[in-house]
Coordinates of C-alpha atoms in Angstrom, one line a residue:
Chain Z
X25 CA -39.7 107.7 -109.7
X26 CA -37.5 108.7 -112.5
X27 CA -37.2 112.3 -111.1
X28 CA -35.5 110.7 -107.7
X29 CA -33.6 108.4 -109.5
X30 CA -32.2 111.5 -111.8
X31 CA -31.5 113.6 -109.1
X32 CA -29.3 110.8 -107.5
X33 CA -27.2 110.2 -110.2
X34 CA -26.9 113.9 -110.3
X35 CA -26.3 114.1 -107.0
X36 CA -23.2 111.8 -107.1
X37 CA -21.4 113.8 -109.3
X38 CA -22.1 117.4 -107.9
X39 CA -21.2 116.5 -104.5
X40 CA -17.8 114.1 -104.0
X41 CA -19.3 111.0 -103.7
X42 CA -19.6 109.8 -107.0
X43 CA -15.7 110.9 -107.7
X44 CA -14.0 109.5 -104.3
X45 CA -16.4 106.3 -105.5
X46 CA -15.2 105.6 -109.0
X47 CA -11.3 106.9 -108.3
X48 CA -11.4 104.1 -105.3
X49 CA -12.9 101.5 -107.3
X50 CA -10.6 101.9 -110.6
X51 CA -7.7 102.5 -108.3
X52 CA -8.5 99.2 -106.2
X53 CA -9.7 97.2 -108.8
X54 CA -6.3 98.6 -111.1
X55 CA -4.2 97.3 -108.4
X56 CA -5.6 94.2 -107.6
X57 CA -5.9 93.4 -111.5
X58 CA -2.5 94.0 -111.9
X59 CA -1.5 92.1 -109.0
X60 CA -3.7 89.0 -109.5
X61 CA -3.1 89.0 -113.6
X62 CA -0.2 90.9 -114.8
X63 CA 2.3 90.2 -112.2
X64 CA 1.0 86.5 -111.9
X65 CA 1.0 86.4 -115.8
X66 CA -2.2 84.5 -116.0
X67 CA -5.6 85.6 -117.7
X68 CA -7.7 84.0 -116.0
X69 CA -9.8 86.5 -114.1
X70 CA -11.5 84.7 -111.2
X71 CA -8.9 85.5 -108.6
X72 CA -8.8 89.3 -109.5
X73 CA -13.0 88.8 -109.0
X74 CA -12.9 87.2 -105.9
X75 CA -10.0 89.9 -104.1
X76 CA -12.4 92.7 -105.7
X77 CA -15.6 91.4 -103.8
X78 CA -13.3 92.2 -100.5
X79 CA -13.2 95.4 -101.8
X80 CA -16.8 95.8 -101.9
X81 CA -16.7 96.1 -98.2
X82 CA -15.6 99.5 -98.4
X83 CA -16.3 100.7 -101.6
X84 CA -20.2 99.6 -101.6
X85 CA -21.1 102.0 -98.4
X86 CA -19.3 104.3 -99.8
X87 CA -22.1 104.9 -102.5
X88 CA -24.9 104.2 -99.8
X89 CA -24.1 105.8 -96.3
X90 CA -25.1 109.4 -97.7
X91 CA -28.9 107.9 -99.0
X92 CA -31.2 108.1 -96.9
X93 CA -29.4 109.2 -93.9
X94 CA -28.5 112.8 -95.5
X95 CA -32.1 112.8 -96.6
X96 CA -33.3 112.8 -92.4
X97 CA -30.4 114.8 -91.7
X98 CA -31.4 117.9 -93.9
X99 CA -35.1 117.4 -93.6
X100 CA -35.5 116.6 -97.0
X101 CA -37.0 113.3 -96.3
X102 CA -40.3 114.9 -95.7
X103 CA -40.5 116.4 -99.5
X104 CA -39.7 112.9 -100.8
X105 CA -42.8 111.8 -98.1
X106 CA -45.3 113.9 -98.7
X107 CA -44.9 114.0 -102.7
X108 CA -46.8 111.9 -105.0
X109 CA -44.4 109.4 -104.6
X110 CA -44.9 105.6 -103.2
X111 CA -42.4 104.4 -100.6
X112 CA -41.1 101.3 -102.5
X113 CA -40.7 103.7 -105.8
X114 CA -38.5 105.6 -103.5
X115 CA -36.5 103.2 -102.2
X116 CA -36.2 101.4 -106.0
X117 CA -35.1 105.2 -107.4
X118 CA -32.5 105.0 -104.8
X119 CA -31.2 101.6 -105.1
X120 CA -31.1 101.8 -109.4
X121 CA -29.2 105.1 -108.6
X122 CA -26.4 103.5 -106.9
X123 CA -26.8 100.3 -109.3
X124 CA -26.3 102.3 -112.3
X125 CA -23.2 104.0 -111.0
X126 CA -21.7 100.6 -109.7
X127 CA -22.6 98.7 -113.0
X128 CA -21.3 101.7 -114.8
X129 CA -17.6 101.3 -113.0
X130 CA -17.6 98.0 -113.3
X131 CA -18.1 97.7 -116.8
X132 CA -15.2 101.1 -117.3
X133 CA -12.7 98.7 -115.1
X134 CA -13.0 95.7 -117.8
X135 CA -10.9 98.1 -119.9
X136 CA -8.3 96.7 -117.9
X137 CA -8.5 93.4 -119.6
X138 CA -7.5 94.8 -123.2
X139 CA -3.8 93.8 -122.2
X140 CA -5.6 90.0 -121.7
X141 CA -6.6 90.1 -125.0
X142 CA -3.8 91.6 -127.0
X143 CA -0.9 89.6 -125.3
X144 CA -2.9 86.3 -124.4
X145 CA -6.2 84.8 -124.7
X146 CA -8.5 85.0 -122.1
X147 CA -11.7 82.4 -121.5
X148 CA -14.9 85.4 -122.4
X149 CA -17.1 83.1 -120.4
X150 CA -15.2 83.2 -117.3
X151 CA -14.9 87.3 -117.7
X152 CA -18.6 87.6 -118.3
X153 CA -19.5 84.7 -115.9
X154 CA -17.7 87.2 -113.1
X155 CA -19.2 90.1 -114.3
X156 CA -22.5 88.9 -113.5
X157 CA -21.6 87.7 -110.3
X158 CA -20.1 90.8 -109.0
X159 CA -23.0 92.8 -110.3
X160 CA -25.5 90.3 -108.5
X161 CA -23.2 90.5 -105.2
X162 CA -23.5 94.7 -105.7
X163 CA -27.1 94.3 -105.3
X164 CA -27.5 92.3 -102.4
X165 CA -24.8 94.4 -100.8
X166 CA -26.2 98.1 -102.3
X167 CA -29.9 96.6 -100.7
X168 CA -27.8 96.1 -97.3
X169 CA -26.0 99.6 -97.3
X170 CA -29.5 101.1 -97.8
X171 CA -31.4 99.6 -95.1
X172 CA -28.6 100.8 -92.8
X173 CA -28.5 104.2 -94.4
X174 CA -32.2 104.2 -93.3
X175 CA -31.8 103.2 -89.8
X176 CA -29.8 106.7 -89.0
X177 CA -29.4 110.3 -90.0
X178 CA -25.8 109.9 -89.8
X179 CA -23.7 109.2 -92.9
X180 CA -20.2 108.2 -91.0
X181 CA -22.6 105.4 -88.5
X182 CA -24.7 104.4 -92.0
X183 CA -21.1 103.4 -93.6
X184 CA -19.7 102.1 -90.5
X185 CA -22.6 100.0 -90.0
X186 CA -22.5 98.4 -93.6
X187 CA -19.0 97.7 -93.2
X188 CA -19.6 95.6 -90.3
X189 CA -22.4 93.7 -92.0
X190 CA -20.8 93.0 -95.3
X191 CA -17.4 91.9 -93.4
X192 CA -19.7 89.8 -90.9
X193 CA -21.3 88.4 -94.4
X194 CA -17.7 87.7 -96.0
X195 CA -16.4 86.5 -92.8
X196 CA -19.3 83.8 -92.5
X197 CA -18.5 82.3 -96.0
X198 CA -14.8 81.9 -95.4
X199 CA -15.7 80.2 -92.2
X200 CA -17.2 77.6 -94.7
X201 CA -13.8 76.8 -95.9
X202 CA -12.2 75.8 -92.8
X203 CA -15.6 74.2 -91.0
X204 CA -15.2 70.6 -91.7
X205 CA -18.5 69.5 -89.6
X206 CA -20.6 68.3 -92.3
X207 CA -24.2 70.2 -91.4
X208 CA -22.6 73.0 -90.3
X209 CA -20.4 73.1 -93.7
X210 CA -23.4 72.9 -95.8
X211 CA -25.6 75.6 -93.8
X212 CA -22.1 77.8 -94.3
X213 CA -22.0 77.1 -98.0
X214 CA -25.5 77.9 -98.5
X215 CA -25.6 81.1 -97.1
X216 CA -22.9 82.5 -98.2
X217 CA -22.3 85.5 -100.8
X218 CA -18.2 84.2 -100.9
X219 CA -19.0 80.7 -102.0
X220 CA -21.9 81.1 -103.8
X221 CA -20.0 83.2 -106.3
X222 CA -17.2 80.5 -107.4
X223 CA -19.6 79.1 -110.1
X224 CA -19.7 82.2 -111.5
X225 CA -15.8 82.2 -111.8
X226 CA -15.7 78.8 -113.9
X227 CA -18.0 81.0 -116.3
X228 CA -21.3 79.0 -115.3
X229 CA -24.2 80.8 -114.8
X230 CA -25.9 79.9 -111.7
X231 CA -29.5 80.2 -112.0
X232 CA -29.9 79.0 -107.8
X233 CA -27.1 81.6 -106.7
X234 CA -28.8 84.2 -108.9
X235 CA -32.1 83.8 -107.5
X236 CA -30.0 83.8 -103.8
X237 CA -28.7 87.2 -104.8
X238 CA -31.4 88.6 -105.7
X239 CA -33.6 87.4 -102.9
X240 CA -31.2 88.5 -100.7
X241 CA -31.4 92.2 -102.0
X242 CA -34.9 91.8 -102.4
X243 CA -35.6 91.1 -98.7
X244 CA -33.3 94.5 -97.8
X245 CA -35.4 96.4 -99.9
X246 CA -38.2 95.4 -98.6
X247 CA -36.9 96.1 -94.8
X248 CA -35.7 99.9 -96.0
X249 CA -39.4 99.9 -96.9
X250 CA -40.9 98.6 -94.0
X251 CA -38.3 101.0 -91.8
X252 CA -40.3 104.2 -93.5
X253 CA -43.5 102.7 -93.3
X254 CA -42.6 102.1 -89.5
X255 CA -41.5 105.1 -88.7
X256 CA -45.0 106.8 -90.3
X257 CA -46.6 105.0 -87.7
X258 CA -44.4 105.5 -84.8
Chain D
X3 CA -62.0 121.8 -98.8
X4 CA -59.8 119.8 -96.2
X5 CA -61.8 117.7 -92.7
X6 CA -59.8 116.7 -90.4
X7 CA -61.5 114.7 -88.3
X8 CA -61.2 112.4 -85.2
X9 CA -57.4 112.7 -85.7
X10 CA -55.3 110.7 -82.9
X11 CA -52.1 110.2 -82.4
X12 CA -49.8 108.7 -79.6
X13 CA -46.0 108.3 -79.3
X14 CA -45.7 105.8 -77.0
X15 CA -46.9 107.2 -73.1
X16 CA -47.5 110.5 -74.6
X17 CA -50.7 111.8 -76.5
X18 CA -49.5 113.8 -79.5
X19 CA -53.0 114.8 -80.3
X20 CA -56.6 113.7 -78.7
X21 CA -59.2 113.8 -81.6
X22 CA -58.7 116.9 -82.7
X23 CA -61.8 117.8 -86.2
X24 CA -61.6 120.9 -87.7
X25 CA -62.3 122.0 -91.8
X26 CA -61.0 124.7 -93.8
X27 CA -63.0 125.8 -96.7
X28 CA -61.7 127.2 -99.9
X29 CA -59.8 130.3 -100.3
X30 CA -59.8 130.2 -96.2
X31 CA -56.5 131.2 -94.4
X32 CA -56.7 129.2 -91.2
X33 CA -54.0 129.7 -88.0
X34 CA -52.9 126.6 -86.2
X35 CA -52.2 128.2 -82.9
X36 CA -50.6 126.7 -79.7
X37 CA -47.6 126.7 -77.3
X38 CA -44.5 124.7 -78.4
X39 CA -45.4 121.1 -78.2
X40 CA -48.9 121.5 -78.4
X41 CA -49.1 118.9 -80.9
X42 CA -49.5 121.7 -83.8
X43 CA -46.8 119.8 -86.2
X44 CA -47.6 116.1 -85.5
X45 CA -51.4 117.4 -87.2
X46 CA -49.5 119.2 -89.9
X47 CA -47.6 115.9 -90.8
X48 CA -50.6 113.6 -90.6
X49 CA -52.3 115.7 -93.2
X50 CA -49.7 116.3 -95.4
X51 CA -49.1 112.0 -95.7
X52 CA -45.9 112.1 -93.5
X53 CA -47.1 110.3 -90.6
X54 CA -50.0 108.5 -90.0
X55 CA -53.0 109.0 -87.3
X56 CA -53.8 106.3 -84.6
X57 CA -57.0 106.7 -86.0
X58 CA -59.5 109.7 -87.6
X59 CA -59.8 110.7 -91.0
X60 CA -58.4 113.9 -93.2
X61 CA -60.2 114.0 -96.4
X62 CA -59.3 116.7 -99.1
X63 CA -61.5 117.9 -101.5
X64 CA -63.3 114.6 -101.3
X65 CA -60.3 112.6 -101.2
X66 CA -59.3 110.5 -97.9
X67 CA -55.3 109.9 -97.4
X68 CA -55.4 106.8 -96.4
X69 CA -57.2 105.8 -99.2
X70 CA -55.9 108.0 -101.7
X71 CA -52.5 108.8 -100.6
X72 CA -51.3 110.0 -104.0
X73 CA -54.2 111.8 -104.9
X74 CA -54.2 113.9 -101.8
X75 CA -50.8 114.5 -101.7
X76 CA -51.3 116.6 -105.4
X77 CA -53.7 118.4 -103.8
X78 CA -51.6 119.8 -100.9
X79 CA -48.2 121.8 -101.1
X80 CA -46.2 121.7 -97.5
X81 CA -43.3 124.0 -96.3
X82 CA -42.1 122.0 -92.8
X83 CA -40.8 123.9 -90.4
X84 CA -37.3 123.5 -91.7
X85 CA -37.6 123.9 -95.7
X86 CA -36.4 120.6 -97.5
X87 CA -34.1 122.2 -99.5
X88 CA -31.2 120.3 -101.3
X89 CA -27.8 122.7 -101.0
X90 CA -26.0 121.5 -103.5
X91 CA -28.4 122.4 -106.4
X92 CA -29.5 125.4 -107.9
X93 CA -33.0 127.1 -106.9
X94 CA -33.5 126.4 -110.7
X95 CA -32.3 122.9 -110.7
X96 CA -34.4 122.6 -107.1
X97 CA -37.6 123.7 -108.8
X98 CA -37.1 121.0 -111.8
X99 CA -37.0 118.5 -108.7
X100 CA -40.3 119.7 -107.6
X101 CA -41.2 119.9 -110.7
X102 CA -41.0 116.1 -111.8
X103 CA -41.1 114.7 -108.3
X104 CA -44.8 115.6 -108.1
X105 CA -45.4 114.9 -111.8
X106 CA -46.7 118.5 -112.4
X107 CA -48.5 118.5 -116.1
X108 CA -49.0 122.5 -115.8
X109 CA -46.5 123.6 -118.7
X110 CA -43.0 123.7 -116.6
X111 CA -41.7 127.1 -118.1
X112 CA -44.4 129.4 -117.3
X113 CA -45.5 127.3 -114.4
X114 CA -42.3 127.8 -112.7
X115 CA -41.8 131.4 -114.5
X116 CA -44.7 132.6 -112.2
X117 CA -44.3 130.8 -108.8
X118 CA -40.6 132.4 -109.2
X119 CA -42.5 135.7 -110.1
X120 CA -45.1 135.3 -107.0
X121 CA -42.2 134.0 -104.5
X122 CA -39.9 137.0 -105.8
X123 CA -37.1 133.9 -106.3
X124 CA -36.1 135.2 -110.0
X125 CA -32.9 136.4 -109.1
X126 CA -31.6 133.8 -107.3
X127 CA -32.3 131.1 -109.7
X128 CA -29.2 130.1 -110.9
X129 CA -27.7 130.7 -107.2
X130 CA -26.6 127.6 -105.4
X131 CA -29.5 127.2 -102.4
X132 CA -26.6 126.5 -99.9
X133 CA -25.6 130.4 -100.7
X134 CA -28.7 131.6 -100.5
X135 CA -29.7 133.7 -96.8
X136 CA -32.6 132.3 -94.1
X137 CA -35.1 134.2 -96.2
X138 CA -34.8 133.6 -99.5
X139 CA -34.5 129.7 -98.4
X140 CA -37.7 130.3 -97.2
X141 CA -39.0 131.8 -100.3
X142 CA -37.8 129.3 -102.0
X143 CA -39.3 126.2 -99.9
X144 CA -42.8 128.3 -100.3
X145 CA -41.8 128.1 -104.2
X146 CA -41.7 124.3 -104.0
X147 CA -45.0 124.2 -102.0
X148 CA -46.9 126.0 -104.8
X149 CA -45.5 123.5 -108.0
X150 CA -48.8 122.0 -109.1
X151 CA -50.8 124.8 -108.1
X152 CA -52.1 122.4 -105.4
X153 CA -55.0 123.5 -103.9
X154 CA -54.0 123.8 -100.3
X155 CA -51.1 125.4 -98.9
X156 CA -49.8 123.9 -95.3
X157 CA -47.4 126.3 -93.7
X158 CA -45.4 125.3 -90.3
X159 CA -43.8 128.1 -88.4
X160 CA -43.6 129.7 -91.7
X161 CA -41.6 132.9 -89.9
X162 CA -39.4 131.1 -87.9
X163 CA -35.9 132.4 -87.6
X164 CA -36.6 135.4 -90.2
X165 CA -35.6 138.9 -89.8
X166 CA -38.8 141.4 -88.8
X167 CA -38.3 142.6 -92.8
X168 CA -38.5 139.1 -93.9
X169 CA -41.2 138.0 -92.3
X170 CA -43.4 141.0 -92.9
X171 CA -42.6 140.2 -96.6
X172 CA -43.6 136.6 -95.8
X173 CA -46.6 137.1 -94.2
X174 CA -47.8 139.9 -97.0
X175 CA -46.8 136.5 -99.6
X176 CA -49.2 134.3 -97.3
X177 CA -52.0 136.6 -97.8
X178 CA -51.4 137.3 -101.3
X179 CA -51.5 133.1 -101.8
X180 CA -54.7 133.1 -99.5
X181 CA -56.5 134.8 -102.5
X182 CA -56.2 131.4 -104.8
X183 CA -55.5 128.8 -102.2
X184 CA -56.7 127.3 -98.4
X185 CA -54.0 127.9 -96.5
X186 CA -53.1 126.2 -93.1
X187 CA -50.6 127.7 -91.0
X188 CA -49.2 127.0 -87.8
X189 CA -47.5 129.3 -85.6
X190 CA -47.1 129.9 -81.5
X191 CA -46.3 133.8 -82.3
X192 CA -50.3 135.7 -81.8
X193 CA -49.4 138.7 -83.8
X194 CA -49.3 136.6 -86.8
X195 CA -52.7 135.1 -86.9
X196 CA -54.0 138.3 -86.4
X197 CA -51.6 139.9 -89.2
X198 CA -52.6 136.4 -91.7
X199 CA -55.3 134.3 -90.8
X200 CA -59.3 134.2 -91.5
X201 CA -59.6 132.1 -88.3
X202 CA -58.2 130.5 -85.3
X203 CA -57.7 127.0 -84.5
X204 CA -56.2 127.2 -80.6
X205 CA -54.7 123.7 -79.9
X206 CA -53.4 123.2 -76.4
X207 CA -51.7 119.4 -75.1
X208 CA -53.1 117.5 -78.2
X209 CA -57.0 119.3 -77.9
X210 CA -58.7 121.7 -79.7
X211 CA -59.8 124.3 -77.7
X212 CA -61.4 126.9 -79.9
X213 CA -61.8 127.4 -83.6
X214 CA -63.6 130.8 -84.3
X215 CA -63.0 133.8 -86.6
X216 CA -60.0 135.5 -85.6
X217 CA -62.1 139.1 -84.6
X218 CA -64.4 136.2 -82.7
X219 CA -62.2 134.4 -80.4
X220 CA -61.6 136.7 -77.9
X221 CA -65.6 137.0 -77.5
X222 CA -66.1 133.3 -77.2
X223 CA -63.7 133.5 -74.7
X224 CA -65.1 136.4 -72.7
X225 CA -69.2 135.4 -73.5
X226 CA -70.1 139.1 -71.7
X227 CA -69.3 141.8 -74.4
X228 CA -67.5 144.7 -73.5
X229 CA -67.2 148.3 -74.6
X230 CA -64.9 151.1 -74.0
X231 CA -67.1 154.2 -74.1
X232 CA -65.8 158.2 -73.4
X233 CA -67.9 160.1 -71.4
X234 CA -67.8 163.5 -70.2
X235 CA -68.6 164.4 -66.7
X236 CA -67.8 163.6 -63.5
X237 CA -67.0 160.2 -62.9
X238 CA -68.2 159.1 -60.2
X239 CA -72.0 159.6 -61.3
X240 CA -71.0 158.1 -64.7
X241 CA -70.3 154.9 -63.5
X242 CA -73.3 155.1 -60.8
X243 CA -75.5 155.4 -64.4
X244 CA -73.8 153.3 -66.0
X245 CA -74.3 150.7 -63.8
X246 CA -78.1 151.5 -63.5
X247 CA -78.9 150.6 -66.5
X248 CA -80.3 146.8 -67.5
X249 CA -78.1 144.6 -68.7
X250 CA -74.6 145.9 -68.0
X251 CA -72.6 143.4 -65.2
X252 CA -70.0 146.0 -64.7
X253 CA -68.6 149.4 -65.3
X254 CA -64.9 150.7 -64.6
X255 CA -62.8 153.8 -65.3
X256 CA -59.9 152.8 -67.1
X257 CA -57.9 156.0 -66.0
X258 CA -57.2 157.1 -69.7
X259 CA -58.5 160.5 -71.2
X260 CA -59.1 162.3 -74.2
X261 CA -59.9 165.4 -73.6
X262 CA -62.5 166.4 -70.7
X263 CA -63.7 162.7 -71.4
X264 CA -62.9 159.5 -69.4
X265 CA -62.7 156.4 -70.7
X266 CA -65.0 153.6 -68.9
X267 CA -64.9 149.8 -69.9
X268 CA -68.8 148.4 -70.0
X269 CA -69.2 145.1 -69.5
X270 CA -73.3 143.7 -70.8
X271 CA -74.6 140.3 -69.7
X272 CA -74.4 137.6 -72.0
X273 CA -75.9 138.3 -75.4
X274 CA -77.4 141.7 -74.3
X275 CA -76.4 144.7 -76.5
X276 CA -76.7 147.4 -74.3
X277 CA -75.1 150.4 -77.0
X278 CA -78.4 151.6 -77.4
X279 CA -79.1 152.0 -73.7
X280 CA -75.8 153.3 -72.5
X281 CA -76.3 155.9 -75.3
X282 CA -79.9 156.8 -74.0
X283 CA -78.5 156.8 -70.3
X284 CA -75.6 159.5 -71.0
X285 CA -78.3 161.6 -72.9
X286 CA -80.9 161.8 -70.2
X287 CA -78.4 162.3 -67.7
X288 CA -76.4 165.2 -69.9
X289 CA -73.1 163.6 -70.1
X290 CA -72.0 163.6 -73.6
X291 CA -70.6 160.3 -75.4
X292 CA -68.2 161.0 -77.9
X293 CA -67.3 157.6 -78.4
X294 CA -67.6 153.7 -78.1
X295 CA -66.5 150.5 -79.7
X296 CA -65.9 147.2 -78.8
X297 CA -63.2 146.0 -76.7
X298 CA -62.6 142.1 -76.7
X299 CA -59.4 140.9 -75.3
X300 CA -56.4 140.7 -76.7
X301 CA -55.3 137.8 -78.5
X302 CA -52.7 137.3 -75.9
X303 CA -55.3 136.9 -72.8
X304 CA -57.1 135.0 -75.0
X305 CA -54.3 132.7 -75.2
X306 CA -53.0 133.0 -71.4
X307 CA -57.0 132.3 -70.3
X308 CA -57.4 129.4 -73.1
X309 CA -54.2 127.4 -72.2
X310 CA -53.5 128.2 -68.6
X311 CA -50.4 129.8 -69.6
X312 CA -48.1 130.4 -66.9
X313 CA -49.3 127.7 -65.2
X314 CA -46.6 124.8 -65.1
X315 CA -47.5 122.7 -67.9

C-alpha cells in the first residue's frame, strides 16, 4: 500500500499536476482571503471558508481526473491488478495520496492568517473549526473525483465529470436557502455539504456533519472499489 | 506447477473462452498459440488475477486465485501485451516500484543488480522510460516481471511491434529465463513457438484444440507418419515398391533431387513404422537409399488444418 501511495505523491510533483494544483489553490485561496478579510477588514475567517469550498469545484478534480483514468490509459492498471495488492488498499493509497497533498496546501495557505494575528485578533476556534470542515468536505469530494476518475480512461471527461457533480452537490445546498417548503427544506439541509459546514464556521465541532462527511466519502470509496471489482467480472 | 482448469469466460453474447484445462510443469516453456481473438489474452488475465473466470479453477503451485489471490499473484510475474510502464520515472525509479509494490524480501540491491544484468537494462537505468525505444521498454517490462523471482513467467505477445534484431534478442532472453522459471507465452506468430516453446497449446474461438510437444503436434495432427526418403533409380519402379510394401498408405515423388537420387514422401498407416521395411525393400530391389527422416508438417499447416484458417471465421 505504502509503495502506491509513495509513488503518487511522487508522481504529483514529477509530472505538473501537483504544481498547477498547489499554485491554483494558494493563488485562489490568496485572493479570496484577501478579498473576504483584508479588504473587508474583518478576521473572522468563515466567509473566506465558505467562498474557498466553491473553489473546490475546480481545484479538487484537478488532483483526481489523472488517478485512475491515466492508470487505464497507459496500461498500467494491470501491474497495480495483478500485484500483491488488494483493491480497497489501492484505492485508499490513492485517495491518502491526494489527501496528503490537499491537507498539506491547506495547512501552507493558513500562513495567510499571520496578518490576522499581528494586526487584530482572530477567534482560533473558528480558524480551526474551518480547517476541519474544509478538510472533511476534501474527502467527500477527493472520494467523488476518484470514482469518476475510475469510470473512464480519460483525464479531461474524469475532471469534467467531477465538476459537474460537485457543482450539482453545491448547487443542491444553496437551493436549501431559498426553499421555504418545510419538508423539502429539511431534506435540503440534511444533505447538503454547503450547509452542513456552517457549524464548523462558528468554531463548533460537529460530530453528526463529521460522521456525514465521512460517510459520504466512505460510500465513493467503496463504489471506486466496487467499479474494479466489476470490471474483473465483466 | 500452474492447472488451469475448466476456465470460462463470457462477455456478454460472446464466449471468450469455453473450458479450456491445461498445466505447465516447472522449468516448462509453454506457447499459447491462436489467431487474433482466439481468446489467448482473456486466459492470460484470468491467471495472472486481472480478470476473473465465469467459472474453472487456476491453481499455482498449490495455490488457487480465488482463494489465495495474494499468494498467487507472488508466484507469477506478467508482461501484458503492452508493458505497464510509468514514463515519467526512471527504469531505476520504475524497478523500486516493482520492487515495493510486490513487497519483494529478496535483498533489493543485488536483486535488482541481476534482473538488470539478465534483462541487459543496466545502461538505461537512470534513463527516463518515456526516452527509452520499443525494445528496451520491453526489456524493461520483462525486468518488472522477474522482481520476486516469481516462479512463473506469463508473457503476451512478448515480440509484438519489435524490430527482427530485437526480438531475436528477446526470444534468446525467454529461453535463457526458461532455464529457472515456467514460462507461458502467447503469441499468433508460429516461428516463435518453434524458436521458444517446450510445447503447444493451440487455442482457436475460446477451445483448446491441441496441447502436445512442439516436435509432436504436427503428428497428432497428421496420425499417418510420413518420411521423405532418397532413392536412386528409376522412378517409376520406386514408387511401384514403395507402395508394395505393408503398411505404407501412399508414396509420391516430390520432384526434388540430390544427385542421381529422387526424393519420395512415404506416408505409413497409423502407428506402423515402416523405416525398417522401406529400407529392406530398396535393398532387395538394388536401389540405393542414401537417406530418410521424418517429415511432419509444418507448423503453419498445422495451424491452417487445426483452425480452419482461411475459412471465414
Amino acid at each position: 500500500m505504502s509503495a502506491i501511495y509513495k509513488k503518487e505523491i511522487r508522481t504529483f510533483f514529477k509530472t505538473p499536476v501537483g504544481y498547477v494544483f498547489t499554485a491554483i489553490f494558494l493563488a485562489s485561496s490568496g485572493f479570496l482571503f484577501s478579498l473576504s478579510c483584508l479588504h473587508a477588514g474583518t478576521t473572522d475567517v468563515s466567509n473566506y471558508y465558505t467562498m474557498l469550498m466553491f473553489a473546490y469545484v475546480i481545484l479538487i478534480p484537478l488532483l483526481t481526473m489523472k488517478s485512475f483514468a491515466e492508470e487505464r490509459r497507459m496500461g498500467t492498471e494491470q501491474l497495480l491488478l495483478t500485484s500483491p495488492v488488494s483493491i480497497v488498499k489501492l484505492v485508499a493509497s490513492k485517495f491518502l495520496a491526494c489527501l496528503t497533498l490537499f491537507a498539506a496546501t491547506l495547512v501552507v495557505s493558513a500562513l495567510y492568517f499571520i496578518p490576522l494575528f499581528i494586526y487584530g485578533e482572530p477567534n482560533v476556534g473558528k480558524i480551526v473549526g474551518c480547517l476541519i470542515g474544509m478538510t472533511l468536505i476534501a474527502t467527500c469530494f477527493i472520494s467523488i473525483g476518484l470514482f469518476v476518475s475510475s469510470l473512464t480512461q480519460n483525464q479531461f471527461v474524469a475532471a469534467l465529470g467531477t465538476i459537474g457533480i460537485l457543482a450539482f452537490l453545491l448547487a443542491v445546498g444553496l437551493l436549501g436557502t431559498y426553499v421555504d417548503a418545510g419538508f423539502i427544506k429539511d431534506v435540503v439541509e440534511w444533505i447538503s455539504i454547503y450547509s452542513r459546514f456552517s457549524t464548523f464556521t462558528y468554531g463548533l465541532f460537529d460530530v453528526a456533519s463529521a460522521v456525514y462527511y465521512l460517510s459520504v466519502s466512505f460510500i465513493f470509496l467503496f463504489l471506486t472499489v466496487r467499479v474494479y471489482e466489476k470490471r474483473r467480472y465483466a | 506447477m500452474i492447472e488451469v482448469k475448466d476456465l470460462v469466460k463470457v462477455y456478454g453474447k460472446t464466449v471468450a473462452l469455453s473450458g479450456i484445462s491445461f498445466s505447465a510443469g516447472e522449468g516448462e516453456i509453454v506457447g499459447l498459440l491462436g489467431p487474433n481473438g482466439a481468446g489467448k489474452s482473456t486466459a492470460m488475465n484470468i491467471i495472472t488475477g486481472y480478470l476473473s473466470s465465469d467459472s474453472g479453477t487456476v491453481t499455482v503451485d498449490g495455490h488457487e486465485i480465488t482463494d489465495e489471490p495474494e499468494k498467487v499473484k507472488t508466484l507469477i510475474g506478467y508482461l501484458p501485451e503492452i508493458p505497464p510502464l510509468y514514463t515519467d520515472m526512471t527504469v531505476r525509479e520504475y524497478m523500486d516500484f516493482v520492487y515495493d509494490l510486490k513487497k519483494c524480501s529478496l535483498p533489493r540491491k543485488p536483486h535488482l543488480s541481476e534482473i538488470a544484468s539478465v534483462t541487459k537494462t543496466f545502461e538505461v537505468q537512470d534513463r527516463l522510460i518515456a526516452n527509452l525505444s520499443k525494445g528496451y521498454r520491453q526489456r524493461v517490462g520483462i525486468a518488472g516481471a522477474l522482481v520476486g523471482d516469481p516462479k512463473i513467467l506469463i508473457f503476451d505477445e512478448p515480440t509484438v511491434g519489435l524490430d527482427p534484431g530485437q526480438i531475436i534478442e528477446t526470444r534468446a532472453l525467454i529461453r535463457r529465463l526458461g532455464r529457472r522459471h515456467t514460462v507461458i507465452l502467447s503469441t499468433h506468430i508460429l516461428s516463435e513457438v518453434q524458436a521458444v516453446c517446450d510445447r503447444i497449446v493451440i487455442i482457436d474461438r475460446g477451445r483448446i484444440i491441441a496441447d502436445e510437444k512442439t516436435d509432436d503436434v504436427s503428428t497428432t495432427v497428421n496420425r499417418n507418419r510420413r518420411y521423405s526418403a532418397k532413392i536412386c533409380g528409376p522412378t517409376g519402379e520406386v514408387l511401384a515398391t514403395l507402395r508394395s510394401i505393408p503398411g505404407v498408405s501412399g508414396a509420391e515423388v516430390t520432384g526434388e533431387r540430390d544427385l542421381d537420387a529422387y526424393v519420395y514422401l512415404i506416408e505409413s498407416e497409423k502407428g506402423r513404422d515402416v523405416r525398417k521395411d522401406v529400407f529392406a525393400a530398396c535393398a532387395s530391389k538394388s536401389y540405393p537409399l542414401i537417406g530418410m527422416e521424418p517429415s511432419g508438417m509444418s507448423l503453419e499447416e498445422v495451424f491452417i488444418k487445426l483452425t480452419g484458417n482461411g475459412k471465414k471465421r
